[in-house]
Structure formats: C-alpha cells, structure tokens
PDB file of C-alpha atoms in Angstrom:
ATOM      1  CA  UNK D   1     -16.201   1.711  41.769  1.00 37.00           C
ATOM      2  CA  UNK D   2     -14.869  -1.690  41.830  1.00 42.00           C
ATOM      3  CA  UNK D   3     -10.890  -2.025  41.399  1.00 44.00           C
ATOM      4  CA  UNK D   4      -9.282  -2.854  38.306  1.00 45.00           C
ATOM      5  CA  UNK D   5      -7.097  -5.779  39.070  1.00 43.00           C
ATOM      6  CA  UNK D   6      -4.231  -7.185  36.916  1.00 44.00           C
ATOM      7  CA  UNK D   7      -6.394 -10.444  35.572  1.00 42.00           C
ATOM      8  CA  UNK D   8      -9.111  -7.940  33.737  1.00 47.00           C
ATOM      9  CA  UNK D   9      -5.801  -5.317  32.789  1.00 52.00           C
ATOM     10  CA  UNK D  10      -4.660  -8.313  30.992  1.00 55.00           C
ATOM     11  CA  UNK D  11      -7.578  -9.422  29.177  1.00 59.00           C
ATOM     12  CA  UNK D  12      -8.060  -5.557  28.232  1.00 62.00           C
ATOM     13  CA  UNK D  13      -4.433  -5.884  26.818  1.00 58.00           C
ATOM     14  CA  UNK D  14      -5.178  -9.040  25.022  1.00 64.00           C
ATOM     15  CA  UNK D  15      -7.802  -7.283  23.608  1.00 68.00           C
ATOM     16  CA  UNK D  16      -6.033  -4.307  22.456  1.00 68.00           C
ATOM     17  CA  UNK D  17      -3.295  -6.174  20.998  1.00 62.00           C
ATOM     18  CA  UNK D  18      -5.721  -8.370  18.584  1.00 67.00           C
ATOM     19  CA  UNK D  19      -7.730  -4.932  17.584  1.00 68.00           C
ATOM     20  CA  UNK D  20      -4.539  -3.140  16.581  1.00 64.00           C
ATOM     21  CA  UNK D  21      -3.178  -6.007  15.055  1.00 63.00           C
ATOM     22  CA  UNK D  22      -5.906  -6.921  12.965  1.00 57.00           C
ATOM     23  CA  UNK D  23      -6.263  -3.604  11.949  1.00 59.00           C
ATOM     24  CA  UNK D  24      -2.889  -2.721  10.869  1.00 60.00           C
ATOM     25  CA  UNK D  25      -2.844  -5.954   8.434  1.00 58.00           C
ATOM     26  CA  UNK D  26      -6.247  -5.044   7.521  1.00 57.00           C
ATOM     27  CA  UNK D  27      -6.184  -1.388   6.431  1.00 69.00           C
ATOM     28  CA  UNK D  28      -2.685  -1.414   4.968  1.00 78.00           C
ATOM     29  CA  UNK D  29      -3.851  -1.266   1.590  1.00 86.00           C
ATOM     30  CA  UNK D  30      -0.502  -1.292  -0.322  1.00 92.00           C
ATOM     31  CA  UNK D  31       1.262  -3.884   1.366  1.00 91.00           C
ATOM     32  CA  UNK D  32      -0.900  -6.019  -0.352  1.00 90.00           C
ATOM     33  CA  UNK D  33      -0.285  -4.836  -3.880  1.00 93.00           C
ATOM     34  CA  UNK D  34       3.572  -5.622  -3.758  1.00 95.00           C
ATOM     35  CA  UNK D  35       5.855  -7.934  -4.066  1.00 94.00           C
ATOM     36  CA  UNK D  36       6.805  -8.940   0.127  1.00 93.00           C
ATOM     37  CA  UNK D  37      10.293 -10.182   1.293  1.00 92.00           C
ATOM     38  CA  UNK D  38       9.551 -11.809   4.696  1.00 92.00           C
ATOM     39  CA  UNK D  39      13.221 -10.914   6.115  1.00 89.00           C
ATOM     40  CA  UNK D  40      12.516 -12.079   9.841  1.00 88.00           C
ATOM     41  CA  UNK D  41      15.326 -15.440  10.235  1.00 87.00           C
ATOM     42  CA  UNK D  42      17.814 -13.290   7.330  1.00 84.00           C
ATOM     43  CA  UNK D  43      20.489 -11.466   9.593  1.00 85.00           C
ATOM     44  CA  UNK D  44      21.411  -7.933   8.694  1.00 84.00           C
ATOM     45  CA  UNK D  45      19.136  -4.839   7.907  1.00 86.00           C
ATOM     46  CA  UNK D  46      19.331  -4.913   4.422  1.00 86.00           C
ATOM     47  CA  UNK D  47      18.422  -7.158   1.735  1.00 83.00           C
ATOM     48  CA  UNK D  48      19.441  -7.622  -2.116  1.00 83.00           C
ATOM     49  CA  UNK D  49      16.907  -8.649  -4.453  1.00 79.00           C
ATOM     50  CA  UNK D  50      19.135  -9.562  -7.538  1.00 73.00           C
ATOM     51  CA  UNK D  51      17.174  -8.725 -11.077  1.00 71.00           C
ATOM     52  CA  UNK D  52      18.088 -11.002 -14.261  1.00 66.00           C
ATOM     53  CA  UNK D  53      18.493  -9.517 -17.872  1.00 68.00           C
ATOM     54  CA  UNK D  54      16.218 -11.419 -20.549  1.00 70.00           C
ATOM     55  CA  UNK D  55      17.589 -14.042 -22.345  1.00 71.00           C
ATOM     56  CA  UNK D  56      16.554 -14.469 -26.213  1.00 74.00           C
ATOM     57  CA  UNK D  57      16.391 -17.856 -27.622  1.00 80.00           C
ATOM     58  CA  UNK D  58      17.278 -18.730 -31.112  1.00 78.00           C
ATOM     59  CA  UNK D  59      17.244 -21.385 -33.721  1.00 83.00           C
ATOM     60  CA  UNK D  60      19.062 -24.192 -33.661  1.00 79.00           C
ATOM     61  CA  UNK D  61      20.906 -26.441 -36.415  1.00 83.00           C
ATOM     62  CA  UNK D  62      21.134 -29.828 -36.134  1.00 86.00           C
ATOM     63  CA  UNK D  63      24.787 -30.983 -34.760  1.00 80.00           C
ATOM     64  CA  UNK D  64      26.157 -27.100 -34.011  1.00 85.00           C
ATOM     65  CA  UNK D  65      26.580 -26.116 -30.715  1.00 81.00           C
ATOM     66  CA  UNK D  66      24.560 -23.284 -29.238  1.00 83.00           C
ATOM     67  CA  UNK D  67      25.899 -20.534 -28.169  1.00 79.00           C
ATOM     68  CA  UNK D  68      25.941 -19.320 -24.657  1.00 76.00           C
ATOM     69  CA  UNK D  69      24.360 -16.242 -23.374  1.00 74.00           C
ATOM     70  CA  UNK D  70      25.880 -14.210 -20.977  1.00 72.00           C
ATOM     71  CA  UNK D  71      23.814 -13.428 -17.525  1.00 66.00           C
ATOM     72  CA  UNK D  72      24.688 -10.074 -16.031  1.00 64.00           C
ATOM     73  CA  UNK D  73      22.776  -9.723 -12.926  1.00 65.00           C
ATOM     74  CA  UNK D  74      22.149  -6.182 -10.918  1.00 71.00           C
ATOM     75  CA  UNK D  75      20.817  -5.677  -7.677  1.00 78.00           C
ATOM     76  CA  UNK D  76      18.322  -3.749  -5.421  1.00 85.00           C
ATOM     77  CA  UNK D  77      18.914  -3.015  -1.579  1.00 90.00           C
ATOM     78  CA  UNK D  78      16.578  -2.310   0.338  1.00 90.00           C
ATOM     79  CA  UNK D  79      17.263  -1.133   3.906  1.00 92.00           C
ATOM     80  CA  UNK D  80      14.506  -2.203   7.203  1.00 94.00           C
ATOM     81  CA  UNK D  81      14.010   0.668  10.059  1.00 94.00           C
ATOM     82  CA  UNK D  82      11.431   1.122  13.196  1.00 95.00           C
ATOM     83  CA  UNK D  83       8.530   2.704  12.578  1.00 93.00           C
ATOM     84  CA  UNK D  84       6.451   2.958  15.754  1.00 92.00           C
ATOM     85  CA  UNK D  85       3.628   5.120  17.552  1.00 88.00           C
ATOM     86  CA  UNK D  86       2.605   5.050  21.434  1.00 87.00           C
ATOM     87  CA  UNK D  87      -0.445   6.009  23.594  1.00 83.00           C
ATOM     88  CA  UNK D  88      -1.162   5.957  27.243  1.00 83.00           C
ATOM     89  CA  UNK D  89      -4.000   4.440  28.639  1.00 82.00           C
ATOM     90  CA  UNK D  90      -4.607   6.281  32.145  1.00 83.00           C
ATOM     91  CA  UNK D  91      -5.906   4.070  35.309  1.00 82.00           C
ATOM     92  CA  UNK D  92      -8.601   6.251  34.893  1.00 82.00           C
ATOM     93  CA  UNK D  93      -9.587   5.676  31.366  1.00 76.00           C
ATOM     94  CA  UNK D  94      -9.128   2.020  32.146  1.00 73.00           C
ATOM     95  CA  UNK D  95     -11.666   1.845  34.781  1.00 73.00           C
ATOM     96  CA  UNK D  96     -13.784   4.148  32.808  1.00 66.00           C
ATOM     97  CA  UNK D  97     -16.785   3.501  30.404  1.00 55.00           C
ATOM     98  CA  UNK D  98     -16.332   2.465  27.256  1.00 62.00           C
ATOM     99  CA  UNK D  99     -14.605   0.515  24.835  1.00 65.00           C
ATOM    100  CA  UNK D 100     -10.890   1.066  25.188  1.00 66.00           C
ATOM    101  CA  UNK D 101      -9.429  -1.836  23.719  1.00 63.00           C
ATOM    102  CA  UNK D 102     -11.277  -1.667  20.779  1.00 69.00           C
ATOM    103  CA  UNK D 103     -10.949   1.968  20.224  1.00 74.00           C
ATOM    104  CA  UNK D 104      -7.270   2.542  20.952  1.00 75.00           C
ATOM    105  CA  UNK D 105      -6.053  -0.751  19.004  1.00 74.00           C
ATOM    106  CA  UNK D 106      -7.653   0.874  15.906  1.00 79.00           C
ATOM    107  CA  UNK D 107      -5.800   4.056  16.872  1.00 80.00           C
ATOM    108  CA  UNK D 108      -2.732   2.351  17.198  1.00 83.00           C
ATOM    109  CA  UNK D 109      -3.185  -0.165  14.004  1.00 83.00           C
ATOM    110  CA  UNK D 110      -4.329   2.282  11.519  1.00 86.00           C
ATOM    111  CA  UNK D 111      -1.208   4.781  12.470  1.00 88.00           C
ATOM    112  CA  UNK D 112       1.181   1.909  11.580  1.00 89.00           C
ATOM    113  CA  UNK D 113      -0.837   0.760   8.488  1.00 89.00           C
ATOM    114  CA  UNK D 114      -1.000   4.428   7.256  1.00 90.00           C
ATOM    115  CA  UNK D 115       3.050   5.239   7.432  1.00 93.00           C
ATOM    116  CA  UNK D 116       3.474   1.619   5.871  1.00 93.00           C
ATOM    117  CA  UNK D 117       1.085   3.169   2.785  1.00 93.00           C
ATOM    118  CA  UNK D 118       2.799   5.980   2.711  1.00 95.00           C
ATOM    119  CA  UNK D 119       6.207   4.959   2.997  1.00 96.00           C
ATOM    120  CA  UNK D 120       4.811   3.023  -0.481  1.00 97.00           C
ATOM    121  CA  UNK D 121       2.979   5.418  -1.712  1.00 97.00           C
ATOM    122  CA  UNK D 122       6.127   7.637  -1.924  1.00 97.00           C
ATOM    123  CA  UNK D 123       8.120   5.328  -4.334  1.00 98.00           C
ATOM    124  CA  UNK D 124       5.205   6.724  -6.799  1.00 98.00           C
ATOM    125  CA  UNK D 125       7.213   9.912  -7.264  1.00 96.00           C
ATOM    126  CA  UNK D 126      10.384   7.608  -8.754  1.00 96.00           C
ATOM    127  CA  UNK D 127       9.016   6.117 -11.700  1.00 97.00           C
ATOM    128  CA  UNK D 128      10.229   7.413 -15.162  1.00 97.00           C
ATOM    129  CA  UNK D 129       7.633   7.058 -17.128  1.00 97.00           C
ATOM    130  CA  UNK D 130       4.823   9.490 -16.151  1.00 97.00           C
ATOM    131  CA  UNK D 131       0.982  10.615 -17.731  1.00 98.00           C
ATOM    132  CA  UNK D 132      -0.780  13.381 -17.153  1.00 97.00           C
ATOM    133  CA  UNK D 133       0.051  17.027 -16.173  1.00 97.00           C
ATOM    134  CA  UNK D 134      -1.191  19.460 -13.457  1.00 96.00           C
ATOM    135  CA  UNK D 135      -4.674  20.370 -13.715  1.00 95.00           C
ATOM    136  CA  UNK D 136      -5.634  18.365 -15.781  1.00 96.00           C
ATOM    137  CA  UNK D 137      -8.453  15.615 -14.839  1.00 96.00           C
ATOM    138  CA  UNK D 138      -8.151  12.119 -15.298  1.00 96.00           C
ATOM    139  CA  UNK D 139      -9.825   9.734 -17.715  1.00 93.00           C
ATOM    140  CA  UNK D 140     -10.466   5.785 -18.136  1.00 92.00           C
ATOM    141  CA  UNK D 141      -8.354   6.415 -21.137  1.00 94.00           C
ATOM    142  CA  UNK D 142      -5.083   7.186 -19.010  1.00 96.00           C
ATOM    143  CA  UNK D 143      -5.417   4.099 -17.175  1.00 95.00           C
ATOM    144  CA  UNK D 144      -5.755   1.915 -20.715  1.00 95.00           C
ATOM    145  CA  UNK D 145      -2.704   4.407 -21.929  1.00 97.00           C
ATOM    146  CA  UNK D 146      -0.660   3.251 -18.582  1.00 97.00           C
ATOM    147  CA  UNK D 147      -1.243  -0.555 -18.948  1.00 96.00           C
ATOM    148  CA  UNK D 148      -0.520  -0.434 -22.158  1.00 97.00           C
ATOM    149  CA  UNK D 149       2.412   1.130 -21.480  1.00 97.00           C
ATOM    150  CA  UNK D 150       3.426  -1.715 -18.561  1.00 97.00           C
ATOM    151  CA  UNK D 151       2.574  -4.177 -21.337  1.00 96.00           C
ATOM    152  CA  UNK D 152       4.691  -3.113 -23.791  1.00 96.00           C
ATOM    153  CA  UNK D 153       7.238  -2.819 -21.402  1.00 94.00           C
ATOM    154  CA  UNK D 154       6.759  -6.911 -20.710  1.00 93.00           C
ATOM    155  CA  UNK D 155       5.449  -6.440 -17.565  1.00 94.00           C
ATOM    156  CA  UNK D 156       3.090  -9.931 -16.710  1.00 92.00           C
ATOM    157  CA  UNK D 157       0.597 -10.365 -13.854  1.00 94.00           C
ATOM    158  CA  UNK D 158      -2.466  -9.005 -12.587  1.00 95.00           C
ATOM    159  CA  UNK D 159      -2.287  -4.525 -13.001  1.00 96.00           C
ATOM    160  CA  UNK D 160      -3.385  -2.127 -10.183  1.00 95.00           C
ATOM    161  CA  UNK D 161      -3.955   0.864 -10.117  1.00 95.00           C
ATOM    162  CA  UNK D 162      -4.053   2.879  -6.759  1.00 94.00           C
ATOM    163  CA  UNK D 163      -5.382   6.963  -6.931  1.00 94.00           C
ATOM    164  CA  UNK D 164      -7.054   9.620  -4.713  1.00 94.00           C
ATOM    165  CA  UNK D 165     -10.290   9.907  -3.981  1.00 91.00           C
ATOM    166  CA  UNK D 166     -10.648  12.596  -5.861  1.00 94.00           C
ATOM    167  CA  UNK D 167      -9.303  11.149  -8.643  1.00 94.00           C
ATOM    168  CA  UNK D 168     -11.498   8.264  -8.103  1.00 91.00           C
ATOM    169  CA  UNK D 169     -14.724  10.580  -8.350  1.00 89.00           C
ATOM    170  CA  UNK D 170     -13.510  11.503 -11.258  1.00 92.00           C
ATOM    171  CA  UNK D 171     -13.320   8.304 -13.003  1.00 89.00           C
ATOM    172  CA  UNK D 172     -16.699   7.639 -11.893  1.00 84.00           C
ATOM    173  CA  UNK D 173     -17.879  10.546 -13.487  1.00 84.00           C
ATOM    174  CA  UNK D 174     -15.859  10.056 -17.165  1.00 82.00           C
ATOM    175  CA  UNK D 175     -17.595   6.308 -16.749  1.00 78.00           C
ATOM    176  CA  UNK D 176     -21.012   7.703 -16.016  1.00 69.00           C
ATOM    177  CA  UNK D 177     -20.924  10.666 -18.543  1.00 59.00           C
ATOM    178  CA  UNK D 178     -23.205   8.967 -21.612  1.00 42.00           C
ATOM    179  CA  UNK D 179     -21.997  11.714 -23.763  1.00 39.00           C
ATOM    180  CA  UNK D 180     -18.192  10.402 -23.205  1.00 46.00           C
ATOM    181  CA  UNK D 181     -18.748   6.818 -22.384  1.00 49.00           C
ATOM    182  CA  UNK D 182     -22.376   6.055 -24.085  1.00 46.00           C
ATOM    183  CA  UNK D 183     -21.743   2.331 -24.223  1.00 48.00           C
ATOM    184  CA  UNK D 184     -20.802   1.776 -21.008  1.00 51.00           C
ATOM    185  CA  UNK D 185     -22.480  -0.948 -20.348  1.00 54.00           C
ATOM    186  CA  UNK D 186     -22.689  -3.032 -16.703  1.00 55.00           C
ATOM    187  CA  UNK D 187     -19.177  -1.043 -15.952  1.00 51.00           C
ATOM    188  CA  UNK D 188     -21.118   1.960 -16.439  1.00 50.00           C
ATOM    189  CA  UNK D 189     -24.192   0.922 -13.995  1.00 50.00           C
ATOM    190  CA  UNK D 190     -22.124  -0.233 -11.731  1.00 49.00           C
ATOM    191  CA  UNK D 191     -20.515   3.252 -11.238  1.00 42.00           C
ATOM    192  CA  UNK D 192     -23.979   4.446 -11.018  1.00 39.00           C
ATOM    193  CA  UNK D 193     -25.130   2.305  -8.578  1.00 42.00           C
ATOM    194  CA  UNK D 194     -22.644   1.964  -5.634  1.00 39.00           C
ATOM    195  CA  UNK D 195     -20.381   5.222  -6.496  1.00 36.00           C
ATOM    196  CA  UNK D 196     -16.666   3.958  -7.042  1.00 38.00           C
ATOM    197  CA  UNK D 197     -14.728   1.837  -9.153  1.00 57.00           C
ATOM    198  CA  UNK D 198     -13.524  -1.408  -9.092  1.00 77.00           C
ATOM    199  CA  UNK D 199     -12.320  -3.149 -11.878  1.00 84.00           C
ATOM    200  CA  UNK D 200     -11.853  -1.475 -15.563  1.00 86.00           C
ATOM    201  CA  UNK D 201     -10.463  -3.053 -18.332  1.00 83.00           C
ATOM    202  CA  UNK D 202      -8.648  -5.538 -15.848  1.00 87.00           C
ATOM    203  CA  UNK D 203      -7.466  -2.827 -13.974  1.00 91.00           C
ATOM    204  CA  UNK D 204      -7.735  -2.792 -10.761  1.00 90.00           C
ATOM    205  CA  UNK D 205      -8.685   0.386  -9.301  1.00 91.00           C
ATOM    206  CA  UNK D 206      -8.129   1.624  -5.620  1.00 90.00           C
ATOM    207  CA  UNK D 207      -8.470   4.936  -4.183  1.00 89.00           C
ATOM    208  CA  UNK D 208      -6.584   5.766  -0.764  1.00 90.00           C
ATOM    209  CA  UNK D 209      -6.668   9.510   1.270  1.00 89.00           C
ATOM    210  CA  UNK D 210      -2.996   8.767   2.056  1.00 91.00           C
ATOM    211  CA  UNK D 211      -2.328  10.480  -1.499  1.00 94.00           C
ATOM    212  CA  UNK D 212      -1.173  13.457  -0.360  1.00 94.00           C
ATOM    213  CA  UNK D 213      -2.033  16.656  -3.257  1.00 95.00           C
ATOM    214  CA  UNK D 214       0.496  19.187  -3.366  1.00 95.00           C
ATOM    215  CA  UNK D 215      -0.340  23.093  -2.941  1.00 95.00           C
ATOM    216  CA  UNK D 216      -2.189  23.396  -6.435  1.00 96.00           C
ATOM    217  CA  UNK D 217      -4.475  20.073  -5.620  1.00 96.00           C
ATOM    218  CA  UNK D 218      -2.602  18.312  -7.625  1.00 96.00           C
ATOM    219  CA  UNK D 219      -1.536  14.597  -6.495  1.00 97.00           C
ATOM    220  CA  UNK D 220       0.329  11.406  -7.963  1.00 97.00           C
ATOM    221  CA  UNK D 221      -1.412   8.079  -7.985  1.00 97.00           C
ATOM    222  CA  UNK D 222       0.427   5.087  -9.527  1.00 98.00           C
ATOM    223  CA  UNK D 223      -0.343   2.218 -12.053  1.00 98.00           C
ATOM    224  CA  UNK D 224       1.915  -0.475 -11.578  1.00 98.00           C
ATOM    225  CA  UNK D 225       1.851  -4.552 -11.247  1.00 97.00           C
ATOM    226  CA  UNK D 226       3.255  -6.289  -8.387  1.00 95.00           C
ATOM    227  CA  UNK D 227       6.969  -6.293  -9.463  1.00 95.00           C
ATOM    228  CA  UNK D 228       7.363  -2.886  -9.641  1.00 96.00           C
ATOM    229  CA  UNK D 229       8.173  -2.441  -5.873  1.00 96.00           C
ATOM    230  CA  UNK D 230       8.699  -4.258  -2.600  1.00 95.00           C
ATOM    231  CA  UNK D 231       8.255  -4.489   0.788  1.00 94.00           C
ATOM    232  CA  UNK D 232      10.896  -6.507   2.862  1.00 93.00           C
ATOM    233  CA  UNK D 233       9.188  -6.908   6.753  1.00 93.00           C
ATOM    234  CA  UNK D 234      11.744  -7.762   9.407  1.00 93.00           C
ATOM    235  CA  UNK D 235       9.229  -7.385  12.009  1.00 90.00           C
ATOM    236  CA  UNK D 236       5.381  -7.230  11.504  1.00 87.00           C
ATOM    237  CA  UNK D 237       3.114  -5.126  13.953  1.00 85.00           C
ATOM    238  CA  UNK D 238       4.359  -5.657  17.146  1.00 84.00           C
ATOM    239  CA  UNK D 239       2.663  -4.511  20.420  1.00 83.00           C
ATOM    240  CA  UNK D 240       4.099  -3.958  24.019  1.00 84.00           C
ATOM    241  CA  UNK D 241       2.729  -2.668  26.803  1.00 82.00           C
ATOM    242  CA  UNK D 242       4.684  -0.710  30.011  1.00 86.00           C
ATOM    243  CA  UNK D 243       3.740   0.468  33.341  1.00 86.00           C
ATOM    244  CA  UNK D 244       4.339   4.340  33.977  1.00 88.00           C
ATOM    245  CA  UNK D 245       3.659   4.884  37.407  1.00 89.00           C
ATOM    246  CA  UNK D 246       4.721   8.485  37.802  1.00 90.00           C
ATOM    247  CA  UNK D 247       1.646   8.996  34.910  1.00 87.00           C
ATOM    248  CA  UNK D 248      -0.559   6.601  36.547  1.00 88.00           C
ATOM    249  CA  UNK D 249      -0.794   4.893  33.123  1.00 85.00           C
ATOM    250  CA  UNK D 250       0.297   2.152  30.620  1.00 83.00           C
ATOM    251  CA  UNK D 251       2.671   2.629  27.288  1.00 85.00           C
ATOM    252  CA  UNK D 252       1.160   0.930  24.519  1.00 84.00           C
ATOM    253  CA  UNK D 253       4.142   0.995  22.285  1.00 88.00           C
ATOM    254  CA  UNK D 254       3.812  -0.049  18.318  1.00 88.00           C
ATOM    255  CA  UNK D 255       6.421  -0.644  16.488  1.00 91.00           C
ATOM    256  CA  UNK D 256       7.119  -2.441  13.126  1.00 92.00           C
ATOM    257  CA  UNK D 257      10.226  -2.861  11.383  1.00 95.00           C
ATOM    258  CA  UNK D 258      10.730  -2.619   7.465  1.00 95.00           C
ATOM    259  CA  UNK D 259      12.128  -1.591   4.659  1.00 95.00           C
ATOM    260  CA  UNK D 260      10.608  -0.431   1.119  1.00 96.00           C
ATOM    261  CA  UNK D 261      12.176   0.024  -2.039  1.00 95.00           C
ATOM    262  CA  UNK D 262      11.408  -0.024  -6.294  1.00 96.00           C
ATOM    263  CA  UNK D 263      11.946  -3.250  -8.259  1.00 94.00           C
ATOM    264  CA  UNK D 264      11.869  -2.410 -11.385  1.00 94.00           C
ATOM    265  CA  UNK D 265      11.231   1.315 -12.620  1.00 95.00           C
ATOM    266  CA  UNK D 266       9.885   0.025 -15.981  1.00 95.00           C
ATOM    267  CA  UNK D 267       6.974  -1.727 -14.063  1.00 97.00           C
ATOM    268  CA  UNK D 268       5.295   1.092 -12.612  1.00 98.00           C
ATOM    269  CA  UNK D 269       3.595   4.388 -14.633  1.00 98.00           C
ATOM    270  CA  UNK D 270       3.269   7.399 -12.450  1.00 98.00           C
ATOM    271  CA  UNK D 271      -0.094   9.587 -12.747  1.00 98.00           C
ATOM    272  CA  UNK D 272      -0.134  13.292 -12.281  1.00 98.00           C
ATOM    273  CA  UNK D 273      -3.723  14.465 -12.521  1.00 97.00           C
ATOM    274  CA  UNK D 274      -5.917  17.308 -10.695  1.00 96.00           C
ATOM    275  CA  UNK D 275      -7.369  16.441  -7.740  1.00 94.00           C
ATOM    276  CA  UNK D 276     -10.136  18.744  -6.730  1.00 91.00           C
ATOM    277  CA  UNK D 277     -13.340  18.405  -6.829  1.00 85.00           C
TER     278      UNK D 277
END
C-alpha cells in the first residue's frame, strides 16, 4: 500500500472541512427561521437586543403643540458559549477505502447543526401562550387558531410553523381526510401526492426529528414569526484538525460559538399535541 503523505492528508482535510461545513449551514433548519445577531467584531459574550414600546399617534390641531410620548425601552441578553464535537480519523482509516472526508464532515456538521436546533427548539417550552393538550392530535385548524393568535398580537412578517414528524403525518392526514377537509382543493392533492406539507394558509410548515416527545408521546412544536427569538453567532462552524501520535490519528475538533435567546414571548404560540402514530 502506497504511503499517505502530508500533500494528499491535506487535501483529505480540505475536503472534510468543506463537507462539514456545508452541512452544518445546510441542515440547521432553525437558524434560518430567526432573527440572527452576527456578534463576531462586538467584544464581550453577551449581547442586548433593546425592544421599543409602541407609540400611538393622534390628531393634531392646527397651531397646538403635540404632545410627546414617552419611550421606555427593555432589554434581552443573550449569552454566546462553545458548543463542539470531535472524531479521530486513524492512519488506518485514512489510508483505507472509502470516502472519509465526505462521510465524517457530515458526521461532524450535522452534530453541530442538530444541538444548534435544539438549543432553539428548546425556547419552544417558554412561550405563554400555548394550544393544544396531551393526547390530543393536531389539526390545520390549530395552526389558523395560532396565527391568528400572532396576528392579533401585531406580530408582521412571513409565519412558520416548525412540528414533529409525527405531527406532520398528521396534518397530512386532517388535509387528506375528504370527510374533514372535502374542499381541499390543490392543498389537498398536493398532500396526496408527495406526502408532507408545505405551505397552508401562508403558513409555513416544517417538520424536524429534533422534537423530542416526552414519556406519553407527547411533544411541543412551535408557531412563531421571525421576531419571536434569536440567534446571536460569535463564531460560525469552525473546524481544526490535530495530530495524536500516541493514537496514531488526527482530532477533528468542531466547535461553534453562540448564544440563543426569546425576543418577544408574544410572537411565538407553543403547540402541545400527541405525537404517535
């Protein structure tokens, strides 16, 4: 067997890098559904995100003075930490058949991505307002129930809504179910045809396994729109590799280094719904 020398270790590392990288941005699913503070050049390991009351305007009269509102601002902090995971990639298994690059940057990117989701997906269980009880199956009507809810509440922009699987199958089924939905329409068909659901009523529906259900298959999913919570990213995926010679090996060490946090509680509806099939 030919020798590995350090010119090929280094493409392999090249190689690993890009995978994991461009799998961690690509399978973090909430990160994209927030609102992002890039906090890289901002000293510190905290930021403040100050939130503004609403002003009301009034009507005026001609040649009196108006009248000046007072602005009482409040604050979120939001503390960054490391999050990181490692693997060792033997001599051996670098020599070996195979596509290691590929297969441990995926490794490596999709454990970062899924403790950035989760990390999100735990702000879910701090919302006040919440639908739904325990064992009991969701419906297309509880999403129209928890947009109109963020509506009311003045809530603008673009509304997502982000459940698990299981509760995903069972949306399909409440939009597929012509005795409950019999005008369903192209929604309908669509459900039909490629099994999951994408937008409803505006809403935009994603399902994600890092739902966790508690021990009665029960699990929280979330509708919210972008200003409900953040994400403030000191340090994006980050990759670094280091010889062990005692272990014959390399450290691939990934890190990242973030913070998340709520924005504003009246922006996000938590969902408590079965989820068993």
């Amino acid at each position: 067997m030919a020798a590995t020398t350090s010119s090929t270790l280094d493409d392999l590392f090249a190689n690993i890098i890009m995978q994991a990288r461009f799998t961690a941005e690509e399978n973090s699913l909430m990160a994209g559904l927030i609102t992002r503070y890039d906090i890289g050049n901002v000293a510190g390991t905290t930021i403040q995100v100050p939130k503004y009351p609403a002003v009301t305007a009034a009507d005026l009269t001609e040649g009196t003075d108006m009248s000046s509102s007072t602005v009482s601002t409040s604050g979120v902090t939001v503390t960054v930490g490391e999050v990181g995971a490692q693997v060792l990639l033997t001599d051996i298994a670098a020599m070996g058949a195979g596509n290691p690059a590929q297969e441990l940057g995926t490794v490596l990117g999709n454990s970062i991505a899924t403790k950035m989701d989760k990390d999100i997906i735990a702000l879910f269980d701090g919302f006040s307002t919440s639908l739904g009880a325990a064992g009991q199956e969701i419906t297309v009507a509880d999403l129209f129930k928890a947009a109109a809810t963020l509506r009311n509440a003045k809530a603008t922009g673009p509304v997502y809504a982000v459940v698990h699987p299981f509760h995903a199958y069972q949306l399909s089924a409440n939009l597929t179910n012509t005795f409950a939905n019999p005008n369903g329409g192209d929604l309908q068909n669509e459900a039909m045809r490629n099994g999951f659901v994408g937008s409803i009523g505006g809403i935009e529906v994603y399902q994600s396994a890092n739902i966790t259900p508690d021990g009665s298959d029960d699990a929280k999913g979330c509708v919210f729109t972008r200003e409900a919570m953040c994400i403030a990213m000191k340090r994006d995926f980050n990759l670094e590799t280091e010889r062990d010679a005692s272990n014959r090996a390399f450290e691939l060490n990934a890190t990242a280094v973030y913070g998340v946090g709520e924005l504003d509680d009246s922006f996000g509806v938590e969902m408590l719904f079965d989820a068993a099939l």
